[in-house]
Short mmCIF file of N, CA, C and O in Angstrom, two decimals:
data_model
loop_
_atom_site.label_atom_id
_atom_site.label_comp_id
_atom_site.label_asym_id
_atom_site.label_seq_id
_atom_site.Cartn_x
_atom_site.Cartn_y
_atom_site.Cartn_z
N UNK A 1 126.19 33.00 56.20
CA UNK A 1 126.13 32.77 57.85
C UNK A 1 126.95 31.29 58.06
O UNK A 1 126.94 30.05 56.75
N UNK A 2 127.93 30.75 59.22
CA UNK A 2 129.05 29.64 58.59
C UNK A 2 128.02 28.78 59.22
O UNK A 2 126.75 29.01 59.97
N UNK A 3 128.09 27.70 58.41
CA UNK A 3 127.31 26.00 58.73
C UNK A 3 127.92 26.57 60.68
O UNK A 3 129.18 26.31 60.52
N UNK A 4 126.88 25.37 61.48
CA UNK A 4 127.73 24.90 62.96
C UNK A 4 127.37 23.92 62.94
O UNK A 4 127.40 22.80 62.20
N UNK A 5 128.15 23.49 63.64
CA UNK A 5 128.90 21.94 64.30
C UNK A 5 127.97 21.40 64.87
O UNK A 5 127.33 21.59 64.99
N UNK A 6 128.46 19.88 64.83
CA UNK A 6 127.41 18.80 64.87
C UNK A 6 126.68 19.05 65.75
O UNK A 6 125.84 19.34 66.91
N UNK A 7 127.91 19.27 67.16
CA UNK A 7 127.60 19.87 68.54
C UNK A 7 127.93 20.86 68.45
O UNK A 7 126.60 21.26 69.76
N UNK A 8 127.58 21.92 68.27
CA UNK A 8 127.13 23.54 68.18
C UNK A 8 125.47 23.30 68.28
O UNK A 8 124.25 23.71 68.66
N UNK A 9 125.15 22.48 67.39
CA UNK A 9 123.59 21.93 66.47
C UNK A 9 122.29 21.65 67.71
O UNK A 9 121.95 21.47 68.23
N UNK A 10 123.82 20.46 68.81
CA UNK A 10 123.38 19.72 69.42
C UNK A 10 122.74 20.72 71.13
O UNK A 10 122.07 20.56 71.47
N UNK A 11 123.92 21.52 71.27
CA UNK A 11 124.03 22.42 71.73
C UNK A 11 122.19 22.90 71.76
O UNK A 11 121.73 24.20 72.54
N UNK A 12 122.24 23.80 70.90
CA UNK A 12 121.04 24.67 70.25
C UNK A 12 120.12 24.00 71.01
O UNK A 12 119.04 24.39 71.22
N UNK A 13 119.99 22.91 70.27
CA UNK A 13 118.51 22.02 70.70
C UNK A 13 118.67 21.29 71.63
O UNK A 13 117.61 21.61 72.31
N UNK A 14 119.57 21.03 72.79
CA UNK A 14 119.04 20.71 73.47
C UNK A 14 118.82 22.24 74.40
O UNK A 14 117.56 21.97 75.30
N UNK A 15 119.42 23.63 74.09
CA UNK A 15 118.99 24.29 74.55
C UNK A 15 117.55 24.93 74.69
O UNK A 15 116.31 25.54 75.04
N UNK A 16 117.03 24.92 73.08
CA UNK A 16 115.71 24.93 72.71
C UNK A 16 114.60 24.33 73.40
O UNK A 16 113.92 24.03 74.62
N UNK A 17 114.70 23.16 73.68
CA UNK A 17 113.90 21.74 74.65
C UNK A 17 114.57 22.84 76.49
O UNK A 17 112.60 22.99 76.77
N UNK A 18 115.01 23.42 76.42
CA UNK A 18 115.34 23.66 78.45
C UNK A 18 113.82 24.30 77.86
O UNK A 18 113.85 24.27 79.22
N UNK A 19 114.50 25.89 77.36
CA UNK A 19 112.98 26.83 77.15
C UNK A 19 111.80 26.16 77.33
O UNK A 19 110.44 26.46 77.52
N UNK A 20 111.35 25.42 75.82
CA UNK A 20 110.36 25.34 76.12
C UNK A 20 109.82 24.45 77.72
O UNK A 20 108.51 24.73 77.87
N UNK A 21 110.88 23.68 78.13
CA UNK A 21 109.50 23.01 79.65
C UNK A 21 110.56 23.60 80.61
O UNK A 21 109.21 23.37 81.49
N UNK A 22 110.90 24.74 80.45
CA UNK A 22 111.33 25.56 81.44
C UNK A 22 110.61 27.01 81.49
O UNK A 22 109.95 27.56 82.60
N UNK A 23 110.61 27.46 80.62
CA UNK A 23 109.71 29.33 80.15
C UNK A 23 108.48 28.51 79.58
O UNK A 23 107.31 30.30 80.06
N UNK A 24 107.98 27.80 79.54
CA UNK A 24 106.46 27.64 79.31
C UNK A 24 106.32 28.72 77.85
O UNK A 24 106.05 29.48 78.30
N UNK A 25 106.27 28.87 77.18
CA UNK A 25 106.77 29.80 75.86
C UNK A 25 105.21 29.88 75.62
O UNK A 25 104.58 29.09 75.22
N UNK A 26 104.59 31.11 75.29
CA UNK A 26 103.83 31.51 74.07
C UNK A 26 103.69 30.95 73.61
O UNK A 26 104.23 30.33 72.73
N UNK A 27 102.69 30.75 72.13
CA UNK A 27 101.78 29.51 71.51
C UNK A 27 103.46 30.47 69.92
O UNK A 27 103.35 29.55 69.55
N UNK A 28 103.46 31.98 70.25
CA UNK A 28 104.16 32.14 69.18
C UNK A 28 105.18 31.44 69.24
O UNK A 28 106.65 31.51 68.37
N UNK A 29 106.17 31.83 70.26
CA UNK A 29 107.49 31.40 70.41
C UNK A 29 107.81 29.20 70.53
O UNK A 29 108.60 29.61 69.89
N UNK A 30 106.87 29.08 71.52
CA UNK A 30 106.79 27.76 70.98
C UNK A 30 106.85 27.34 69.63
O UNK A 30 107.32 26.29 69.42
N UNK A 31 106.34 28.10 68.77
CA UNK A 31 106.20 27.76 67.17
C UNK A 31 107.73 28.11 66.12
O UNK A 31 107.90 27.49 65.66
N UNK A 32 108.31 28.88 66.96
CA UNK A 32 109.29 29.88 66.28
C UNK A 32 110.46 28.65 67.32
O UNK A 32 111.73 28.44 66.43
N UNK A 33 110.75 28.47 67.66
CA UNK A 33 111.55 27.42 68.69
C UNK A 33 111.56 26.05 67.83
O UNK A 33 112.09 24.74 67.80
N UNK A 34 109.88 25.66 67.72
CA UNK A 34 109.89 24.46 66.93
C UNK A 34 110.55 23.79 65.21
O UNK A 34 110.27 23.45 65.52
N UNK A 35 109.89 25.33 64.92
CA UNK A 35 110.53 25.49 63.53
C UNK A 35 112.35 25.13 63.17
O UNK A 35 112.63 25.06 63.30
N UNK A 36 112.79 25.85 64.59
CA UNK A 36 113.91 26.03 64.73
C UNK A 36 114.73 24.67 65.50
O UNK A 36 115.66 24.00 63.75
N UNK A 37 113.61 23.80 65.88
CA UNK A 37 114.14 22.68 66.47
C UNK A 37 114.31 21.19 65.56
O UNK A 37 115.40 20.88 65.26
N UNK A 38 112.93 21.87 64.07
CA UNK A 38 112.83 21.34 63.23
C UNK A 38 114.21 20.80 61.42
O UNK A 38 114.40 20.23 61.49
N UNK A 39 114.76 22.25 61.15
CA UNK A 39 115.74 22.94 61.09
C UNK A 39 116.96 21.83 61.35
O UNK A 39 117.21 21.53 60.33
N UNK A 40 117.60 22.35 62.59
CA UNK A 40 117.91 22.53 63.32
C UNK A 40 118.43 20.50 63.35
O UNK A 40 119.66 18.98 63.35
N UNK A 41 117.44 19.79 63.25
CA UNK A 41 116.99 18.12 63.07
C UNK A 41 117.74 17.47 61.90
O UNK A 41 118.14 17.02 61.87
N UNK A 42 116.32 18.09 60.87
CA UNK A 42 116.83 17.65 59.73
C UNK A 42 118.87 17.97 59.22
O UNK A 42 119.58 17.23 59.31
N UNK A 43 119.45 19.18 59.72
CA UNK A 43 120.77 19.37 59.47
C UNK A 43 121.22 17.74 60.05
O UNK A 43 122.44 17.35 59.86
N UNK A 44 121.40 17.36 61.46
CA UNK A 44 121.56 16.98 61.88
C UNK A 44 121.77 15.64 60.85
O UNK A 44 122.44 14.51 61.30
N UNK A 45 120.49 14.89 61.05
CA UNK A 45 120.16 13.97 60.03
C UNK A 45 121.50 14.17 58.39
O UNK A 45 121.36 12.92 59.25
N UNK A 46 121.53 14.93 57.79
CA UNK A 46 122.04 15.44 57.03
C UNK A 46 123.70 15.16 57.29
O UNK A 46 124.74 13.61 56.77
N UNK A 47 123.75 15.26 58.37
CA UNK A 47 124.92 15.11 59.11
C UNK A 47 125.54 14.08 59.54
O UNK A 47 126.99 13.58 58.59
N UNK A 48 124.99 13.11 60.23
CA UNK A 48 125.48 11.61 60.59
C UNK A 48 125.12 10.71 59.02
O UNK A 48 125.56 10.41 59.06
N UNK A 49 124.07 11.85 58.42
CA UNK A 49 124.33 10.58 56.54
C UNK A 49 126.20 10.71 56.11
O UNK A 49 126.13 9.56 55.10
N UNK A 50 125.85 11.72 55.64
CA UNK A 50 126.93 12.39 55.00
C UNK A 50 128.53 11.31 56.28
O UNK A 50 129.52 10.88 55.66
N UNK A 51 128.53 11.35 57.21
CA UNK A 51 129.67 10.85 57.73
C UNK A 51 129.56 9.02 58.33
O UNK A 51 130.49 8.83 57.76
N UNK A 52 128.35 9.29 57.90
CA UNK A 52 128.61 7.09 57.90
C UNK A 52 128.92 7.57 56.67
O UNK A 52 129.45 5.99 56.39
N UNK A 53 128.53 7.75 55.31
CA UNK A 53 128.92 7.53 53.96
C UNK A 53 130.05 7.60 54.37
O UNK A 53 130.76 6.98 53.10
N UNK A 54 130.89 8.55 54.62
CA UNK A 54 132.59 8.48 54.91
C UNK A 54 132.83 7.61 55.27
O UNK A 54 134.27 7.12 55.20
N UNK A 55 132.79 7.38 56.10
CA UNK A 55 133.37 6.33 56.88
C UNK A 55 133.63 4.98 56.23
O UNK A 55 134.51 3.72 56.02
N UNK A 56 132.06 4.69 55.74
CA UNK A 56 132.26 4.04 55.11
C UNK A 56 132.78 3.65 53.68
O UNK A 56 133.48 2.21 52.96
N UNK A 57 133.18 4.91 52.92
CA UNK A 57 134.79 4.72 51.81
C UNK A 57 135.68 4.77 52.61
O UNK A 57 136.32 4.27 52.02
N UNK A 58 135.25 5.27 53.65
CA UNK A 58 137.21 5.14 53.97
C UNK A 58 137.17 3.49 54.86
O UNK A 58 138.45 3.07 54.47
N UNK A 59 136.29 3.31 55.25
CA UNK A 59 137.28 1.47 55.38
C UNK A 59 136.55 0.56 53.70
O UNK A 59 137.58 0.27 54.30
N UNK A 60 136.49 1.34 53.18
CA UNK A 60 136.51 0.18 51.95
C UNK A 60 137.57 0.60 51.36
O UNK A 60 137.84 -0.20 51.08
N UNK A 61 138.42 2.03 51.23
CA UNK A 61 139.38 2.41 51.40
C UNK A 61 140.64 1.21 51.79
O UNK A 61 141.32 1.14 51.35
N UNK A 62 140.05 0.44 52.75
CA UNK A 62 141.04 0.96 53.79
C UNK A 62 141.34 -1.29 53.51
O UNK A 62 142.07 -1.01 53.86
N UNK A 63 139.76 -1.54 53.37
CA UNK A 63 139.92 -3.03 52.64
C UNK A 63 140.79 -3.39 50.95
O UNK A 63 141.02 -3.89 51.23
N UNK A 64 141.04 -2.04 50.82
CA UNK A 64 141.77 -2.46 49.68
C UNK A 64 142.83 -2.67 49.22
O UNK A 64 143.57 -3.10 48.48
N UNK A 65 143.35 -1.92 50.52
CA UNK A 65 144.83 -1.94 50.59
C UNK A 65 145.50 -3.74 50.92
O UNK A 65 147.34 -3.19 50.64
N UNK A 66 145.08 -4.36 52.01
CA UNK A 66 144.75 -4.69 52.41
C UNK A 66 145.68 -5.65 50.71
O UNK A 66 146.07 -6.47 49.62
#
């Protein structure tokens, strides 16, 4: 399965929240949506950590070139 982009993940997370707020899903669907949301949040946190680390590396590289 193709890894989704950060933007795609946030869009899906937003859709999940809207579904929960507007559709009042039954307990089984709520559990499924919550599981998916937690997975997406974990993916997003990892993406942000990786991005932060890469930006720090690039900035350090720029300072070394001065």
